[in-house]
Amino acid sequence: MMVERLLTHLVRFVLGHRLLVVILVGLVSLLSLSILPRAIIASSLQSMFFGHEHAGYNSYLERISKFGTDEIFMFGIEVDDPLSATTLTRLDTFRALALANPEVRTVQSVANLQRVGLVGDTIGVRNFGELAREAPDDHDALLAEIRGDPIAGGLFVSADHPDILVMVENQPNPAREAEDGPAYVAGLRAQLVEAGFDNAKIHPAGFMAIMAAMIAASQDNLARMFPLVSLALLLAVYLMFGRFWPVFVTTLSALVAVLWTSAFTIYSEPTVNILMSILPTFVLIISFSDVVHICSAYLLNLESGASKHDAISNATVEVGAACLLTSITTAVGFFALTFVPAPAFQNLGLAAAVGVVIAFGLAMVIVPIFLSVLPTPSDWHAGRVGWVQDALDRLLDGLADLTTTRPWPVIAAFCVFFAVCVYGSSRINIETKFAERLDENNAARVDARYMDARFVKASLIDVYIDTPDRSGVLDATRFAKLVAFEAELETWPEVEKVVSFVDLMRVTHRSVVGDGAEFGPFDDAALAQMMVLLEMQGPDALRSFVDFERRTARLTVYSNVEGIVGQFELRERIRAAGVSLGDDVTIEATGVGPLMGAWLDDILAGQRRGLGFSLLVIMLLLIVGFRSVRAGVVSMVPNVVPLLAAGAWCGFFWTDIDSDTLIVAMIALGIGVDDTIHFISRYQTELRRRDRIDAIRETFRYSGRGIFITTFVFVVGFLPAMTSEYYTIWVMGLLLPVCFIVALAADVLFVPALCAVGLIR
């Protein structure tokens, strides 16, 4: 066969020119090392998720450049008296320190919160901080006024505690690197401490603080993950083989594959996002699989009486043909990530696919060379862990007996399991709550719970009302509709409060006519007069609420909805309710949360396309590789079962699943099909030499051991991810081992049972 002939020639060349091949591998490795320093770790929302052609995100960027961003850092601070001279002085000091940072646009707190009211005989603007310093005995009245203010109420002073909140608004910058987030939050916190606040009583919160905590957790975990996984893999290989040379060979081949893949990725695109940091771990684990199969086949050939040279050649060629197909299918599984419309996933999918191919090529080159120069190993049943191989022999013999004598009960049991998994998977509900990607006891989660208990929940949705003519939002009819629209939104249980220039007008009106007067209706002249009073507050008073031409108004909705899908759905409801503003008005609701919720629909659609693509391509590859349409189609069934099992786990045990969980399906499909290929490829080879039952038994002896060992390696390789406090990494450590264990059960029970009844041949 052509593949085997090519591999035979490759092995012959490699073994005949060992020094030349080693020098070439060494030179490429040195070149790769020289490329690594070019890497620039930088992740922005645009580069990771939206790209440069996302219409909704581009519109969002245009809006925040005019009105200000929703990238706001919030700090809750425990104090004894919000308006004491000490507290106000500390807030003023912090504001001066923070504004020295060019990234900071505004800093708001009770110290610079404006109050519109009578100043002598005229309407004027004073700061609550100034009033508190002038009248220390009036603090209770001033606090009551702040808490009842339509704009400040629930935000800057807790309703039932003396605690205060400081808002730091960033300058709009779509290219801001997420990796800077943890240091940025730490810097602001340090400035609060420098201003005199107790570090233990400062609580960063809000979406930006959560994102910074996520980045910090992922950086910490990924830095620990590679060495931890490496150690786990080395121990797994030693436990299975009971000697050090397989550990040495697998490690060397895998590390070179990681080095080359990393260099290729950086050379192609020097800017590497945080998600790409998991790539070396993927390549490391996958590299171990090919090498383990070759080492296992090498020892079996020696056990059968082959010479060392023939054992190396036979193992590399026989296993290599199957490994080529498994590498292609694994690469297809990773490449399916490129169907996800997010640059971060596309880059990871392409790089991982290339890494799989590199790992296969190096295994075919490095392993034969080092096996040839290492001493001929002793029988692998001997030594400290020979009992492992003896136990495997007994287990493989038992599985061969079960699947060849009772194939139909085995098939029936898997059909029942399949049906249960389908039902469990149907119960899945997808929602992403970024805070819940962190461990329950993570400081950011603790701070978020503190903030929720003290202040208005702040999942922000910005609503922009665009009008067509010069009268704009100051048209009396439109203004009345805007008042009614805001009032309707505030009746919704998902909405904590709404802030807009309507509230500025409300405060101004109350200052002029007193607290008891009814707000509206107004004519155009009255609205124009109140607008003049607002403009007296300074150039920044209206910047966040209405544009200079008064044609666009911004409403900020403070929502208690944490999940991005829920925020997207709330955004759609707001847009639908906006029809009450009239046909001549356009409404746009946006923000990072709802944009990512809308993006999640695109992600799910991309993942479905990617999964469908990988299923179809892998099936076609199996048809070609097995040279049988029936074998290719039927063999896909056991490879879908692990995905459904993971889905059933989520459906039965979890109320909602995070969108990142779906990445597991593509990875598991590409990797999980490997052992099916090894079993069926060997079975077809044996079937040409002996009858069906004996062919199954011999396949268990030759390939079954490698299947168990590689599954053990995969499970052990991914299990360390469960130590992570970051959900996306943790869920891989949980669900991928589940998928691999179910795939193992399918490959050593379901597949041989299908072979025994003649459905695969």
PDB file of C-alpha atoms in Angstrom, residues 330-428:
ATOM      1  CA  THR A 330      -7.079  15.245  14.970  1.00  0.00           C
ATOM      2  CA  ALA A 331      -5.916  18.158  12.822  1.00  0.00           C
ATOM      3  CA  VAL A 332      -9.393  18.305  11.265  1.00  0.00           C
ATOM      4  CA  GLY A 333     -10.932  18.447  14.747  1.00  0.00           C
ATOM      5  CA  PHE A 334      -8.757  21.412  15.682  1.00  0.00           C
ATOM      6  CA  PHE A 335      -9.153  23.052  12.272  1.00  0.00           C
ATOM      7  CA  ALA A 336     -12.927  23.019  12.851  1.00  0.00           C
ATOM      8  CA  LEU A 337     -12.304  25.774  15.422  1.00  0.00           C
ATOM      9  CA  THR A 338     -11.611  28.112  12.491  1.00  0.00           C
ATOM     10  CA  PHE A 339     -15.356  28.014  11.738  1.00  0.00           C
ATOM     11  CA  VAL A 340     -15.932  29.952  14.967  1.00  0.00           C
ATOM     12  CA  PRO A 341     -16.205  33.646  13.995  1.00  0.00           C
ATOM     13  CA  ALA A 342     -13.672  34.844  16.557  1.00  0.00           C
ATOM     14  CA  PRO A 343      -9.992  35.459  15.800  1.00  0.00           C
ATOM     15  CA  ALA A 344      -8.846  33.846  19.062  1.00  0.00           C
ATOM     16  CA  PHE A 345     -10.464  30.499  18.249  1.00  0.00           C
ATOM     17  CA  GLN A 346      -9.497  30.652  14.586  1.00  0.00           C
ATOM     18  CA  ASN A 347      -5.832  31.227  15.423  1.00  0.00           C
ATOM     19  CA  LEU A 348      -5.843  28.453  18.023  1.00  0.00           C
ATOM     20  CA  GLY A 349      -7.532  25.993  15.654  1.00  0.00           C
ATOM     21  CA  LEU A 350      -5.101  26.615  12.809  1.00  0.00           C
ATOM     22  CA  ALA A 351      -2.007  26.530  15.028  1.00  0.00           C
ATOM     23  CA  ALA A 352      -3.103  23.343  16.798  1.00  0.00           C
ATOM     24  CA  ALA A 353      -3.826  21.644  13.458  1.00  0.00           C
ATOM     25  CA  VAL A 354      -0.317  22.507  12.266  1.00  0.00           C
ATOM     26  CA  GLY A 355       1.078  21.316  15.605  1.00  0.00           C
ATOM     27  CA  VAL A 356      -0.548  17.903  15.187  1.00  0.00           C
ATOM     28  CA  VAL A 357       1.074  17.481  11.760  1.00  0.00           C
ATOM     29  CA  ILE A 358       4.458  18.571  13.125  1.00  0.00           C
ATOM     30  CA  ALA A 359       4.141  16.133  16.039  1.00  0.00           C
ATOM     31  CA  PHE A 360       3.431  13.239  13.649  1.00  0.00           C
ATOM     32  CA  GLY A 361       6.368  14.077  11.389  1.00  0.00           C
ATOM     33  CA  LEU A 362       8.784  14.316  14.300  1.00  0.00           C
ATOM     34  CA  ALA A 363       7.538  11.039  15.781  1.00  0.00           C
ATOM     35  CA  MET A 364       8.273   9.293  12.479  1.00  0.00           C
ATOM     36  CA  VAL A 365      11.791  10.761  12.427  1.00  0.00           C
ATOM     37  CA  ILE A 366      13.028  11.106  16.022  1.00  0.00           C
ATOM     38  CA  VAL A 367      11.661   7.887  17.506  1.00  0.00           C
ATOM     39  CA  PRO A 368      13.283   5.424  15.036  1.00  0.00           C
ATOM     40  CA  ILE A 369      16.658   7.151  15.442  1.00  0.00           C
ATOM     41  CA  PHE A 370      16.680   7.005  19.204  1.00  0.00           C
ATOM     42  CA  LEU A 371      15.313   3.475  19.347  1.00  0.00           C
ATOM     43  CA  SER A 372      18.175   2.450  17.075  1.00  0.00           C
ATOM     44  CA  VAL A 373      20.891   3.941  19.285  1.00  0.00           C
ATOM     45  CA  LEU A 374      19.412   2.873  22.631  1.00  0.00           C
ATOM     46  CA  PRO A 375      20.154  -0.642  23.936  1.00  0.00           C
ATOM     47  CA  THR A 376      17.668  -3.369  23.061  1.00  0.00           C
ATOM     48  CA  PRO A 377      15.139  -3.345  25.918  1.00  0.00           C
ATOM     49  CA  SER A 378      14.317  -6.352  28.050  1.00  0.00           C
ATOM     50  CA  ASP A 379      10.901  -7.981  28.038  1.00  0.00           C
ATOM     51  CA  TRP A 380       8.428  -5.380  29.245  1.00  0.00           C
ATOM     52  CA  HIS A 381       6.689  -7.835  31.542  1.00  0.00           C
ATOM     53  CA  ALA A 382       9.856  -7.766  33.630  1.00  0.00           C
ATOM     54  CA  GLY A 383      10.774  -5.041  36.087  1.00  0.00           C
ATOM     55  CA  ARG A 384       9.009  -3.110  38.809  1.00  0.00           C
ATOM     56  CA  VAL A 385       5.761  -2.494  36.951  1.00  0.00           C
ATOM     57  CA  GLY A 386       5.590  -5.736  35.000  1.00  0.00           C
ATOM     58  CA  TRP A 387       2.379  -6.408  36.892  1.00  0.00           C
ATOM     59  CA  VAL A 388       0.770  -3.564  34.895  1.00  0.00           C
ATOM     60  CA  GLN A 389       1.414  -5.410  31.624  1.00  0.00           C
ATOM     61  CA  ASP A 390       0.260  -8.700  33.114  1.00  0.00           C
ATOM     62  CA  ALA A 391      -2.961  -7.026  34.272  1.00  0.00           C
ATOM     63  CA  LEU A 392      -3.417  -5.478  30.837  1.00  0.00           C
ATOM     64  CA  ASP A 393      -2.971  -8.899  29.204  1.00  0.00           C
ATOM     65  CA  ARG A 394      -5.694 -10.387  31.374  1.00  0.00           C
ATOM     66  CA  LEU A 395      -8.015  -7.438  30.778  1.00  0.00           C
ATOM     67  CA  LEU A 396      -7.498  -7.531  27.008  1.00  0.00           C
ATOM     68  CA  ASP A 397      -8.135 -11.282  26.912  1.00  0.00           C
ATOM     69  CA  GLY A 398     -11.342 -10.804  28.904  1.00  0.00           C
ATOM     70  CA  LEU A 399     -12.553  -8.026  26.611  1.00  0.00           C
ATOM     71  CA  ALA A 400     -11.793 -10.155  23.554  1.00  0.00           C
ATOM     72  CA  ASP A 401     -13.808 -13.031  25.040  1.00  0.00           C
ATOM     73  CA  LEU A 402     -16.759 -10.776  25.934  1.00  0.00           C
ATOM     74  CA  THR A 403     -16.995  -9.000  22.588  1.00  0.00           C
ATOM     75  CA  THR A 404     -16.582 -12.133  20.471  1.00  0.00           C
ATOM     76  CA  THR A 405     -18.940 -14.394  22.457  1.00  0.00           C
ATOM     77  CA  ARG A 406     -21.637 -11.845  23.384  1.00  0.00           C
ATOM     78  CA  PRO A 407     -21.459  -9.099  20.743  1.00  0.00           C
ATOM     79  CA  TRP A 408     -25.198  -8.381  20.518  1.00  0.00           C
ATOM     80  CA  PRO A 409     -25.712  -7.749  24.272  1.00  0.00           C
ATOM     81  CA  VAL A 410     -22.709  -5.403  24.142  1.00  0.00           C
ATOM     82  CA  ILE A 411     -24.195  -3.558  21.167  1.00  0.00           C
ATOM     83  CA  ALA A 412     -27.609  -3.385  22.865  1.00  0.00           C
ATOM     84  CA  ALA A 413     -26.065  -1.941  26.048  1.00  0.00           C
ATOM     85  CA  PHE A 414     -24.318   0.765  24.035  1.00  0.00           C
ATOM     86  CA  CYS A 415     -27.552   1.602  22.218  1.00  0.00           C
ATOM     87  CA  VAL A 416     -29.276   2.156  25.572  1.00  0.00           C
ATOM     88  CA  PHE A 417     -26.337   4.263  26.752  1.00  0.00           C
ATOM     89  CA  PHE A 418     -26.509   6.204  23.478  1.00  0.00           C
ATOM     90  CA  ALA A 419     -30.215   6.962  24.010  1.00  0.00           C
ATOM     91  CA  VAL A 420     -29.596   8.151  27.594  1.00  0.00           C
ATOM     92  CA  CYS A 421     -26.800  10.430  26.379  1.00  0.00           C
ATOM     93  CA  VAL A 422     -29.014  11.906  23.651  1.00  0.00           C
ATOM     94  CA  TYR A 423     -31.694  12.707  26.236  1.00  0.00           C
ATOM     95  CA  GLY A 424     -29.182  14.223  28.652  1.00  0.00           C
ATOM     96  CA  SER A 425     -27.629  16.351  25.916  1.00  0.00           C
ATOM     97  CA  SER A 426     -31.066  17.713  25.005  1.00  0.00           C
ATOM     98  CA  ARG A 427     -31.320  19.259  28.492  1.00  0.00           C
ATOM     99  CA  ILE A 428     -28.376  21.596  27.934  1.00  0.00           C
TER     100      ILE A 428
END
